Structures are given as structure tokens and as C-alpha cells.
Coordinates of C-alpha atoms in Angstrom, one line a residue:
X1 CA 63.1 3.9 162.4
X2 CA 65.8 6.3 164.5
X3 CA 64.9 6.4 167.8
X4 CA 66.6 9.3 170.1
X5 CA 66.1 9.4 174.0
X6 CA 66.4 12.9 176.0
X7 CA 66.3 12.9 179.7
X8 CA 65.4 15.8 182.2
X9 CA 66.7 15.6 185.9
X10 CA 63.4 17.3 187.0
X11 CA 59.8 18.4 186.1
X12 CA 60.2 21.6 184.8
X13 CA 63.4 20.7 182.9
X14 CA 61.4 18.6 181.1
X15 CA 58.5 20.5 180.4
X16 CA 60.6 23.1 178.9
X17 CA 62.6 20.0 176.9
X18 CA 59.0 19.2 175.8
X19 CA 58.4 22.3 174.5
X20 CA 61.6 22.7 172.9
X21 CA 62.2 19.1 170.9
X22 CA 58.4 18.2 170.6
X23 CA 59.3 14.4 171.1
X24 CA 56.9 12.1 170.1
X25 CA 55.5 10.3 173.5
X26 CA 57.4 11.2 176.9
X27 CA 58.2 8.6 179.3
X28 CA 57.5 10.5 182.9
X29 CA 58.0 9.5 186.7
X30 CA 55.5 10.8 189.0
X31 CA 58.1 11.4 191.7
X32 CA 60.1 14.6 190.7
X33 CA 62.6 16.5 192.8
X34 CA 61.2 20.2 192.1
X35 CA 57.4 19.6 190.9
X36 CA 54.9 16.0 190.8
X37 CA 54.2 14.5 187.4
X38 CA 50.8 15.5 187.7
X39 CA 51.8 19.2 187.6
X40 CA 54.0 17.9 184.4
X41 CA 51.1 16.7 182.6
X42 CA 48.8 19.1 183.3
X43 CA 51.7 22.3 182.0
X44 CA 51.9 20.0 179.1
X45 CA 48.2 20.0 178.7
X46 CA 47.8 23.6 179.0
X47 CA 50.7 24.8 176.6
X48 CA 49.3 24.0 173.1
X49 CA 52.9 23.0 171.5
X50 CA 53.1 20.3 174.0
X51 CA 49.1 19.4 174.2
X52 CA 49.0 16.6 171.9
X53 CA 52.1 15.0 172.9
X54 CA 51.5 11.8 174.6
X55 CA 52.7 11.4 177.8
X56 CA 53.0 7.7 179.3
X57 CA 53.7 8.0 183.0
X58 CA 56.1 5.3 184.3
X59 CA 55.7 4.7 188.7
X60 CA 56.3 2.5 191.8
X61 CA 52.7 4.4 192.8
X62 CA 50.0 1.4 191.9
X63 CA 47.1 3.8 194.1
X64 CA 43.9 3.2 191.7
X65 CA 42.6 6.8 192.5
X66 CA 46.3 8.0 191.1
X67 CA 45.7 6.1 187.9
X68 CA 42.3 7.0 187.3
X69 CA 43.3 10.8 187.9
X70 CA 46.3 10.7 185.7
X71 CA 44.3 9.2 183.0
X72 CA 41.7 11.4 183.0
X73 CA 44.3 14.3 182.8
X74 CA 45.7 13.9 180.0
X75 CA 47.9 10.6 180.8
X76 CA 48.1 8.2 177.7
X77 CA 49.2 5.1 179.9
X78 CA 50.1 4.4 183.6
X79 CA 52.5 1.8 184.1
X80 CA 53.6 0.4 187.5
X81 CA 57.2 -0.8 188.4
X82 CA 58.7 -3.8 187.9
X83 CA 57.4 -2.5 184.2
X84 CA 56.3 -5.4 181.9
X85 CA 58.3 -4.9 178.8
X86 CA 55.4 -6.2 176.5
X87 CA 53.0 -3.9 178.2
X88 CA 55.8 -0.8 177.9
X89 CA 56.5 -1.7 174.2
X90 CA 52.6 -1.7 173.4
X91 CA 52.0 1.5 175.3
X92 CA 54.6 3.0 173.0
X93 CA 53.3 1.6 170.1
X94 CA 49.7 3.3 170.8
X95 CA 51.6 6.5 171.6
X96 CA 53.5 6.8 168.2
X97 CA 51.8 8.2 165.1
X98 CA 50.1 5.3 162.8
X99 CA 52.4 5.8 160.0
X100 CA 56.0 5.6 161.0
X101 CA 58.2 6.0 158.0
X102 CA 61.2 3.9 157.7
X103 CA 64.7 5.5 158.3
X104 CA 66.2 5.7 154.6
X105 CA 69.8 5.7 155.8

């Protein structure tokens, strides 16, 4: 499997990167310099390219009430810094498609 990482300086850089590469999970901060990663995921949500692209939000912020919310809008996984790599690899793994094909090259 091929595996190619884009980055965005800010949140609405990387909406519009969303909507123009359709990756296959995103990795996103909560703390942005122009707009919060809440207001990522729900323009995500709300743009049907981008809808059903999981988004796994990766933060310092370990507030329950922020998880919860984030989850229940639209978040696939909340992580906390110092990320556990086993718990980073698995939320990936949930995030990409069943069915990977190998890379034939």
C-alpha cells in the first residue's frame, strides 16, 4: 500500500484540500490559527464530497464534554497528546476502507 500525507497550515486550507484530493481519513488539530476543528468537521460534514471522509481529530484538549461533542459530530476518533501509537495506528486502521488493495509496483 502507497501512502501520501498533505498538510494544511489552517482550517480552511484544509477543508478546501479535503475537497479537492478526497483523502482517505484526515488527521486534524482542534487548535487552528483562522477557524476551530469543530468548524472543520462540521464544513466537512455539510459538503457532500467531503461527508464520508473520516476525520480523526488529533489534540492536547482531553475536556470529556469536547470529545463527546466531536464524536457526536461527525468525529471518527479523538485522540489526546502524547498520542499512543497503537491507539493512532488502530484508529487509522478503522478509518481506511475494509479492502485495501496492494500497491502492484
Amino acid at each position: 500500500m502507497r501512502v501520501k500525507f498533505f498538510c494544511a497550515d489552517c482550517g480552511r486550507a484544509g477543508v478546501e484540500m479535503a475537497r479537492e484530493k478526497l483523502p482517505d481519513f484526515i488527521l486534524l488539530d482542534l487548535y487552528l490559527p483562522d477557524i476551530s476543528g469543530e468548524e472543520v468537521v462540521r464544513s466537512l460534514r455539510q459538503d457532500e464530497a467531503t461527508a464520508s471522509i473520516p476525520v480523526l481529530i488529533v489534540t492536547a484538549d482531553a475536556t470529556i464534554g469536547q470529545s463527546e461533542r466531536l464524536l457526536a459530530g461527525g468525529a471518527q476518533a479523538y485522540l489526546t497528546k502524547p498520542l499512543e501509537i497503537p491507539a493512532l495506528l488502530a484508529a487509522i486502521e478503522n478509518a481506511l476502507p475494509l479492502a485495501i488493495e496492494p500497491d502492484a509496483s
